[in-house]
Short mmCIF file of C-alpha atoms in Angstrom, two decimals:
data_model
loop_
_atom_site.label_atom_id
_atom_site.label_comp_id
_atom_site.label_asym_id
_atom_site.label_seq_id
_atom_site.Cartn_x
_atom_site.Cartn_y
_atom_site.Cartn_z
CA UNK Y 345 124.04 44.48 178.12
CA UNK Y 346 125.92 41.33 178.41
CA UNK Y 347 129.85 41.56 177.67
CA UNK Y 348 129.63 40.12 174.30
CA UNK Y 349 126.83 42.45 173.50
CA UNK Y 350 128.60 45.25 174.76
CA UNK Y 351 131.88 44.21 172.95
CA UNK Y 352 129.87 43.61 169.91
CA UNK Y 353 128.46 47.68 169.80
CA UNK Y 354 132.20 48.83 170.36
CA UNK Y 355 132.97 47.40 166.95
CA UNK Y 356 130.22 49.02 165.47
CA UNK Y 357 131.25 51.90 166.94
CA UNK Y 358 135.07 51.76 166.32
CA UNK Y 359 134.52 50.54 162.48
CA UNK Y 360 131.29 51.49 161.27
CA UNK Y 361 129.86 50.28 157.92
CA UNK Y 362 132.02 51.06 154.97
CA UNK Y 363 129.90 51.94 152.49
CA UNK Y 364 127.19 53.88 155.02
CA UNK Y 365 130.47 55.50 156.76
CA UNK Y 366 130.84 56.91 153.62
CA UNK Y 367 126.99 58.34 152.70
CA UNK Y 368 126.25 61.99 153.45
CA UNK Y 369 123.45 64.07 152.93
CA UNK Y 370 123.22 67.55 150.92
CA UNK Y 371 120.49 70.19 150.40
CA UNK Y 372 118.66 71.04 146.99
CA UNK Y 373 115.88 73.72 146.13
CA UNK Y 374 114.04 70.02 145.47
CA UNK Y 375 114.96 68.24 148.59
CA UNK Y 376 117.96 66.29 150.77
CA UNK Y 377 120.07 63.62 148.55
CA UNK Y 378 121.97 61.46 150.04
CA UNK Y 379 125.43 60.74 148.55
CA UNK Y 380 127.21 57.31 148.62
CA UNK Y 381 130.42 57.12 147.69
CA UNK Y 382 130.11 54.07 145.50
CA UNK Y 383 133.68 53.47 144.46
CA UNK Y 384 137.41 55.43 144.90
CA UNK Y 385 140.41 55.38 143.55
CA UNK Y 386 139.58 55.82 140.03
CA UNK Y 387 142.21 58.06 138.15
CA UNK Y 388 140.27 60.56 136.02
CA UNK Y 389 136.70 58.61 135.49
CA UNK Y 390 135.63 60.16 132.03
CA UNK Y 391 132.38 58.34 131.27
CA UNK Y 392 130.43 55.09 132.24
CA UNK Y 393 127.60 52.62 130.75
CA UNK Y 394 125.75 50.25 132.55
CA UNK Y 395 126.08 46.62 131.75
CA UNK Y 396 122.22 44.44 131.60
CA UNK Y 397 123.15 43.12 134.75
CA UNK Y 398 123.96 46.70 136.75
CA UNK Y 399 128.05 46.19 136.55
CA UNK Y 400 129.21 49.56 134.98
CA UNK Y 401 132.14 49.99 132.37
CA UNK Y 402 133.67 52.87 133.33
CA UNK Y 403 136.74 54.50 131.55
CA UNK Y 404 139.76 56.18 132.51
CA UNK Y 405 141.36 59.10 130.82
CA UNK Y 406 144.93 57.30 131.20
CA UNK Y 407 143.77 55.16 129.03
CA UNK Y 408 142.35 52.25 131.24
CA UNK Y 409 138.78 50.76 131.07
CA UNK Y 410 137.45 48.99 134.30
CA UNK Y 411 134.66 47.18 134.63
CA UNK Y 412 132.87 47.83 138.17
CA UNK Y 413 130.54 46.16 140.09
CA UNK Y 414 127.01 47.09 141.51
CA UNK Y 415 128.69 46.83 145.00
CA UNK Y 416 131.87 49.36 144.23
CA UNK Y 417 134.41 46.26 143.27
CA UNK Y 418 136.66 47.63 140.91
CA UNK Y 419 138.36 45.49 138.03
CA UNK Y 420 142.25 45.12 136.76
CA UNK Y 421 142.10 47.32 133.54
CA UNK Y 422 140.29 45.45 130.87
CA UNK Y 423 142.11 44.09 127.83
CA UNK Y 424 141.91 45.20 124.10
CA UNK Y 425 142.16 49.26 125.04
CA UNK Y 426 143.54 51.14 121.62
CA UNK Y 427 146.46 53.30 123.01
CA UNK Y 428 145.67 56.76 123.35
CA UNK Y 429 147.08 60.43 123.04
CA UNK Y 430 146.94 60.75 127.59
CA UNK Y 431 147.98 64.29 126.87
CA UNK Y 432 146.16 67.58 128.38
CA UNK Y 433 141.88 66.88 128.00
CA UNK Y 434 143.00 63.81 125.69
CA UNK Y 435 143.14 60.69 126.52
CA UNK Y 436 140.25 57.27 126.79
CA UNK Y 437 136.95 58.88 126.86
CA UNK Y 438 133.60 57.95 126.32
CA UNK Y 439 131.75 54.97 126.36
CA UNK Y 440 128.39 53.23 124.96
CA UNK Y 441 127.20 49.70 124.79
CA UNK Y 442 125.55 48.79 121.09
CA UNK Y 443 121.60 48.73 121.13
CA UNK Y 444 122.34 45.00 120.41
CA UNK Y 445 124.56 44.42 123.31
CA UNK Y 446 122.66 41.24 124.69
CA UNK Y 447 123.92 39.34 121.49
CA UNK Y 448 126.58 41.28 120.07
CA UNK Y 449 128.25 42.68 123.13
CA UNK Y 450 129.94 45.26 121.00
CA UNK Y 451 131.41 48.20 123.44
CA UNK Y 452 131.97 51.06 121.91
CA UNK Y 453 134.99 53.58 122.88
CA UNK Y 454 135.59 57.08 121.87
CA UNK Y 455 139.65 58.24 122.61
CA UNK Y 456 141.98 60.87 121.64
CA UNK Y 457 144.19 58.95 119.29
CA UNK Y 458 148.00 59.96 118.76
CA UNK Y 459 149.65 60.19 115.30
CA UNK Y 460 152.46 61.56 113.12
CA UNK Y 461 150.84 64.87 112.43
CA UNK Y 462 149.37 65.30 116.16
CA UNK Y 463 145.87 63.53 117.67
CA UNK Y 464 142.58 63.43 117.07
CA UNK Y 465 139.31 62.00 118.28
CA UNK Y 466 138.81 58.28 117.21
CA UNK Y 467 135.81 55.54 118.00
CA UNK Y 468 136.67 51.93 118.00
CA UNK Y 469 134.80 48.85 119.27
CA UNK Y 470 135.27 45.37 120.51
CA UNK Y 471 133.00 42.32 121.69
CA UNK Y 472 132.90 42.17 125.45
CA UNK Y 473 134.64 38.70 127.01
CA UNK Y 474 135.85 37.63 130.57
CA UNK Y 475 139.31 39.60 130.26
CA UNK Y 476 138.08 42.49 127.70
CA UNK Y 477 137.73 43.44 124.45
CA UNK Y 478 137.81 41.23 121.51
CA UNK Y 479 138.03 41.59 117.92
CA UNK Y 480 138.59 45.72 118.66
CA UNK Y 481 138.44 47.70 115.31
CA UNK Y 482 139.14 51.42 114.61
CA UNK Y 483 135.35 52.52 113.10
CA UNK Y 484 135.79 56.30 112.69
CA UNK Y 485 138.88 58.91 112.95
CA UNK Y 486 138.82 62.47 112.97
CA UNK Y 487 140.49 64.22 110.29
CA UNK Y 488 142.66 65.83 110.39
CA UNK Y 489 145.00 65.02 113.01
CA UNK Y 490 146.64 68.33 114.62
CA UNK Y 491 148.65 69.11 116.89
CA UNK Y 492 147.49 70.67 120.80
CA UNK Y 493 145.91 68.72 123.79
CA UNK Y 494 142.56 70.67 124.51
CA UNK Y 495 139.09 69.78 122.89
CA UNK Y 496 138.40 65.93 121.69
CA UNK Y 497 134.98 66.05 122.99
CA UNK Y 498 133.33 63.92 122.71
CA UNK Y 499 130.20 61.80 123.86
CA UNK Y 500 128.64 58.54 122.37
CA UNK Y 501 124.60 58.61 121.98
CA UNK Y 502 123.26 56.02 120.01
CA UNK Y 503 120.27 57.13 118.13
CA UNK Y 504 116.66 55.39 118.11
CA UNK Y 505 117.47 53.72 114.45
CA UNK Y 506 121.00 52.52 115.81
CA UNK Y 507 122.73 55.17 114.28
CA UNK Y 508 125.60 56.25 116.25
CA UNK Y 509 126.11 60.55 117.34
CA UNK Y 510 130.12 60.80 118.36
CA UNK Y 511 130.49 64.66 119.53
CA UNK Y 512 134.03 66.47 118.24
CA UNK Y 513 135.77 68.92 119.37
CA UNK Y 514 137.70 71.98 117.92
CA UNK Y 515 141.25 70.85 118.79
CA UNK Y 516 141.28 74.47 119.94
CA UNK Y 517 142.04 75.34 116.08
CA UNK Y 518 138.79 77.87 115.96
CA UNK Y 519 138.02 78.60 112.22
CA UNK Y 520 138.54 74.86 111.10
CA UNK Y 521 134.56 74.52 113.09
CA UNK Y 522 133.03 76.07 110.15
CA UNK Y 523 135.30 73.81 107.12
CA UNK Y 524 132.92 71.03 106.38
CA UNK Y 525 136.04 69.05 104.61
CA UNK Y 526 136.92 68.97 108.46
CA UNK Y 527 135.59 66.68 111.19
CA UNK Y 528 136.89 69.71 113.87
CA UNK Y 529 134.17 71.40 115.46
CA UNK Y 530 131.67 69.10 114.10
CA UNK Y 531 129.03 66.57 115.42
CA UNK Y 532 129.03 62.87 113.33
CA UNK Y 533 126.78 60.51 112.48
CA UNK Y 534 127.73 57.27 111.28
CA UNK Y 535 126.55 53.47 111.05
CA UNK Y 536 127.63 51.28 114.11
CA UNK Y 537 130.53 50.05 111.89
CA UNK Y 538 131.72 53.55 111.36
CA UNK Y 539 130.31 54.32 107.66
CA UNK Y 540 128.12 57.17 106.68
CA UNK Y 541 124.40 56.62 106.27
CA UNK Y 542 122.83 57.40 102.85
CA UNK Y 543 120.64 59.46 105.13
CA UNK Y 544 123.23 61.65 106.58
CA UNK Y 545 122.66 65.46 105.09
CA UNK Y 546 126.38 65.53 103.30
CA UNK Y 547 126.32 62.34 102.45
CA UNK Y 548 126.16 63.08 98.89
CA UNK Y 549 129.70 65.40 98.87
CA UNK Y 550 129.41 68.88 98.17
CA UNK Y 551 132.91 69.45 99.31
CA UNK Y 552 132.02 68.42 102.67
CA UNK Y 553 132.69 65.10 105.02
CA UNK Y 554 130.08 62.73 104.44
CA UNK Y 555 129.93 61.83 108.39
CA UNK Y 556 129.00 65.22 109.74
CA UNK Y 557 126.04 65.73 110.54
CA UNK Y 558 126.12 69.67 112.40
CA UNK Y 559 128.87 71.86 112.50
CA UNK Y 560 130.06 75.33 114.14
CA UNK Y 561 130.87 73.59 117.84
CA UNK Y 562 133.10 74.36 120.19
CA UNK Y 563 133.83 71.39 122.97
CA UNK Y 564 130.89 69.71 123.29
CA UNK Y 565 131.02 67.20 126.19
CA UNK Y 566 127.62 66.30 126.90
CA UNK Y 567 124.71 64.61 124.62
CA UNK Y 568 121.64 62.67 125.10
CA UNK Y 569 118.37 61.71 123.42
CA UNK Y 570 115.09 63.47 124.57
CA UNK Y 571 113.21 60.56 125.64
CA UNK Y 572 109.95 60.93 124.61
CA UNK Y 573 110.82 63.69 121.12
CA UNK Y 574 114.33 61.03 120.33
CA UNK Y 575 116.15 64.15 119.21
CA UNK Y 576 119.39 64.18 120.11
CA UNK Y 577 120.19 67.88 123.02
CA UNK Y 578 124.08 69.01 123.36
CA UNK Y 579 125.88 71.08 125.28
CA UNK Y 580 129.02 72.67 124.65
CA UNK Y 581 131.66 74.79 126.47
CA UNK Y 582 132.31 78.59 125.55
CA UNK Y 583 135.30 80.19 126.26
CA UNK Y 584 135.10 83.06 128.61
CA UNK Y 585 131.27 82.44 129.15
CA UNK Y 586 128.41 81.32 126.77
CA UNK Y 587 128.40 77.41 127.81
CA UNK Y 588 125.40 76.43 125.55
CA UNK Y 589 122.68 74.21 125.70
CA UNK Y 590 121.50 73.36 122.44
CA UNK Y 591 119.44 70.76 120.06
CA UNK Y 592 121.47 69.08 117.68
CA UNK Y 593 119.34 69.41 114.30
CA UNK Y 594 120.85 68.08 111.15
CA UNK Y 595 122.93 70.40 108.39
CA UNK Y 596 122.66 73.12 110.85
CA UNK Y 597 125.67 75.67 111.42
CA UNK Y 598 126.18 76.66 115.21
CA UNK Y 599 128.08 79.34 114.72
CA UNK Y 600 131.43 78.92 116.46
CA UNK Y 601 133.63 81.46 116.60
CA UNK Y 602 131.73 83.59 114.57
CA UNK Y 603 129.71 84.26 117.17
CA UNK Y 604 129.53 82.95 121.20
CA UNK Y 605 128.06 84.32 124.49
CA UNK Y 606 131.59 84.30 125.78
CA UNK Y 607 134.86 86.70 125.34
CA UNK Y 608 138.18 84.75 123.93
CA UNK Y 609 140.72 84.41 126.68
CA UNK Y 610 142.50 87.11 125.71
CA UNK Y 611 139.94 88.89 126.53
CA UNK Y 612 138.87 90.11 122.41
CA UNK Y 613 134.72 90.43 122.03
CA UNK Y 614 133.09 87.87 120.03
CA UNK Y 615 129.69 88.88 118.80
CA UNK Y 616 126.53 87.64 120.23
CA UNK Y 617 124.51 85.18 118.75
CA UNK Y 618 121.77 87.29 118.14
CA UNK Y 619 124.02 89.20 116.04
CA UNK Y 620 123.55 85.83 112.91
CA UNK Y 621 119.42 84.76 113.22
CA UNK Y 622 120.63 82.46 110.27
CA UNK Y 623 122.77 80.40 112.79
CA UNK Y 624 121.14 77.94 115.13
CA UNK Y 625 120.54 79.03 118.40
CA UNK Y 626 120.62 77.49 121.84
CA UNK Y 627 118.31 77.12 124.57
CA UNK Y 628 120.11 78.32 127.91
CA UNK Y 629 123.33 80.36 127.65
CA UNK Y 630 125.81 80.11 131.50
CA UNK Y 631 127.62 82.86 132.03
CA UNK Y 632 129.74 82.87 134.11
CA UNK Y 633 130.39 78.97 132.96
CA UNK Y 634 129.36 75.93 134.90
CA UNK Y 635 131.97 73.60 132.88
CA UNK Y 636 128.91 70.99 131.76
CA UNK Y 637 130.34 67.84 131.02
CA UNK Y 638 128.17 64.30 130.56
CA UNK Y 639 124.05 65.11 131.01
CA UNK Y 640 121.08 62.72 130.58
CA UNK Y 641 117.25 63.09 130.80
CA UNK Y 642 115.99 61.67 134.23
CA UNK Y 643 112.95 59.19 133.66
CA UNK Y 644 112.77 57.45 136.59
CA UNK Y 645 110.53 57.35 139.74
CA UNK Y 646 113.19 57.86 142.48
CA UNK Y 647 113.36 60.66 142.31
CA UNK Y 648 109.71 62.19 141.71
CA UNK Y 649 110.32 65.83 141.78
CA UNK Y 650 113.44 65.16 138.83
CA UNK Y 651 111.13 62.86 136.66
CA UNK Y 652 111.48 64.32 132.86
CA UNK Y 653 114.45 66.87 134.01
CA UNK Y 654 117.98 66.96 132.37
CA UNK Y 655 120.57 66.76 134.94
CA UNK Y 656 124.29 67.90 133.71
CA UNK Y 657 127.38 67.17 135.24
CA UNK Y 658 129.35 70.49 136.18
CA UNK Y 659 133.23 70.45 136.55
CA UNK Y 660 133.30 74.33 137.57
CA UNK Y 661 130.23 74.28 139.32
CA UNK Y 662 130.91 71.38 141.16
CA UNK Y 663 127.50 69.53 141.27
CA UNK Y 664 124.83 68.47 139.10
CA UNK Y 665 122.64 71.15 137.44
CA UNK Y 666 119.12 70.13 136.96
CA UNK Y 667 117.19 71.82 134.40
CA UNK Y 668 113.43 71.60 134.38
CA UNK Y 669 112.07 71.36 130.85
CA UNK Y 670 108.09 72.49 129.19
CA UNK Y 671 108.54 71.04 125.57
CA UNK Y 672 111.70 72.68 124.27
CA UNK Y 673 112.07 75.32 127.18
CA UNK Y 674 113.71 75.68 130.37
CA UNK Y 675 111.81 76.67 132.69
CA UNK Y 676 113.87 75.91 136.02
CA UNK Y 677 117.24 75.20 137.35
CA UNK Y 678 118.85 74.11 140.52
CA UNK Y 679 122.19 73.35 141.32
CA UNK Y 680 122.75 69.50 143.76
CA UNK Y 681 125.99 70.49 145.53
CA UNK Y 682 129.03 67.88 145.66
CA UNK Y 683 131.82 69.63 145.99
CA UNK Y 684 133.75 67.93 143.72
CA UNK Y 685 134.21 68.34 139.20
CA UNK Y 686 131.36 65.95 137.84
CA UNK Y 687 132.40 64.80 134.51
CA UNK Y 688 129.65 62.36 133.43
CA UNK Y 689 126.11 61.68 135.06
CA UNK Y 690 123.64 58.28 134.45
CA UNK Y 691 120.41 57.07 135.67
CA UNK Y 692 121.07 53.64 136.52
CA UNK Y 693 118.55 50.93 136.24
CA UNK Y 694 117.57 51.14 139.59
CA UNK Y 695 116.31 54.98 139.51
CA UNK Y 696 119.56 56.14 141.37
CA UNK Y 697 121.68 58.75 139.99
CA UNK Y 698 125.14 58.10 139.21
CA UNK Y 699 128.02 60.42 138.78
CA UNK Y 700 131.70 60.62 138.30
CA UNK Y 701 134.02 62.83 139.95
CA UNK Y 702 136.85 64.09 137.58
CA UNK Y 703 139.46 63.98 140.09
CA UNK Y 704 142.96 61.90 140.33
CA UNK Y 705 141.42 59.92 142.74
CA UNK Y 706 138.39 59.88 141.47
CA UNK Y 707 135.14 58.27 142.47
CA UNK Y 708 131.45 56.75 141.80
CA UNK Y 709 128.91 58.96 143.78
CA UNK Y 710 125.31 57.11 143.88
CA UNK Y 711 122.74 59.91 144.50
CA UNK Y 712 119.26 58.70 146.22
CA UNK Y 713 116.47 60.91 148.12
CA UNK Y 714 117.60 61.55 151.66
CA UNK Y 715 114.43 60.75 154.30
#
């Protein structure tokens, strides 16, 4: 080896590849995946889209929306962000890119938004330019506004008709889940310029909100549409125990609190769902909880043994929990250890999984089959 040579592998040795430098490899029931650590320093990543092009919009629970590239190159904050209630589990949340995107470039946000009588869970939207968001409106609010930091939600899933699902939490209020003149505890379903379709199954009052379209929910964090059935699947956090994975079926009551598969903190029984047949179950109870925040259905060919699974981000369990499905059963689960709170999980377009870590330095992991 010739001194420049030689000079040349010291380098490589001394600073090795920064993105491969940061790759390493963990074991699932299904196989090795290999981690990359895509992009850092993100304070509290909440929930990311994919642009046409592979960039990713991915929002900040401060209240900051970045847009980052399919290298790791992460943006100044975008303009045209509504200010938001940064308080507790509140703060910029979700985010979804219309069904027209290519010629509308609406972006849709979901955020806990502050007011005189306390916060609540709001979706706005705004055309995508070079610096940000244009022409941003307010489509949707949560009413009412109460006090408390815990429980917004809330996910974005736009529906195969272009409807648009926003998930809402309980604000931690309990009995207001089951008061259908209340948008707390409830899932919504509303036009994409925030008006209730003729369609919806309140639409036509009855004492109730004409948006809602379930009701009885805790904290539900995580939605997606079954790919091949188009029905929209939920999961929600219990208290002491009973996360739930459910399907999200129109005018149905879920049953919260009247009945969980969890204890309230203070440690008081609540009884078991199979205590109310005439309230919608769910299809997988965790106890003890895995946290499950952000999920989607895995349809691509990366990953071969995953094809058709739902993979769910897990903030307590620290990884991604992969559920093998038959129809509308589970008939599997394994756990892909990070080490780290996952708040939302994607397929990108290239078959790779991609996850946030909910951390205050938080991070893009890129998951891809190991060997």
């Amino acid at each position: 080896m010739d001194r420049r040579s030689f000079l040349a592998f010291a380098v490589l040795i001394a600073f090795p590849d920064p993105v491969r430098a940061q790759d390493r490899i963990v074991r699932a029931p299904s196989g090795q995946v290999r981690v990359e650590t895509l992009a850092r320093g993100l304070v509290h990543p909440w929930g990311l889209a994919f642009l046409p092009d592979g960039r990713m919009l991915v929002t900040e629970r401060p209240g900051r929306l970045r847009l980052v590239s399919r290298d790791g190159n992460v943006s100044a904050p975008l303009a045209g962000v509504p200010r938001v209630f940064a308080r507790g589990q509140g703060g910029l949340l979700d985010v979804a890119l219309a069904p027209d995107f290519a010629s509308s470039r609406w972006v849709y946000l979901s955020y806990a938004e502050p007011g005189p009588d306390g916060a609540g869970t709001a979706v706005a939207r705004g055309r995508l330019g070079l610096a940000g968001l244009q022409d941003v409106e307010v489509i949707f609010r949560q009413v009412p506004k109460v006090d408390g930091s815990s429980h917004f939600g809330s996910r974005l899933v736009f529906s195969r008709d272009g409807r648009l699902f926003v998930t809402l939490g309980d604000r931690f209020k309990f009995n207001p889940a089951q008061d259908l003149a209340s948008h707390l505890g409830k899932i919504v379903r509303i036009s994409p310029d925030g008006t209730a379709p003729a369609d919806n199954p309140f639409a036509r009052g009855q004492g109730a909100r004409p948006e809602i379209w379930s009701y009885g929910h805790r904290n539900v964090q995580g939605a997606a549409l079954h790919p091949s059935t188009s029905v929209l699947w939920v999961h929600e956090m219990g208290p002491r125990g009973g996360n739930e994975l459910t399907i999200a079926q129109a005018r149905r009551n879920y049953g919260w609190p009247l009945v969980s598969w969890g204890r309230h903190y203070d440690g008081r029984a609540i009884p078991s769902p199979s205590t109310r047949p005439d309230l919608a179950g769910s299809l997988r109870q965790w106890t003890p909880v895995i946290a499950p925040s952000g999920m989607t259905f895995y349809t691509g060919s990366l990953f071969p043994a995953w094809h058709g699974s739902l993979l769910i981000g897990g903030l307590v369990a620290r990884g991604v929990v992969r559920l093998t499905l038959q129809g509308q059963q589970v008939t599997g689960e394994e756990r892909i250890p990070l080490g780290q709170r996952i708040r939302d999980v994607r397929q990108g377009p290239d078959g790779a999984v991609y996850v946030l870590t909910d951390e205050a330095s938080g991070e893009i992991l890129r998951l891809t089959p190991a060997g």
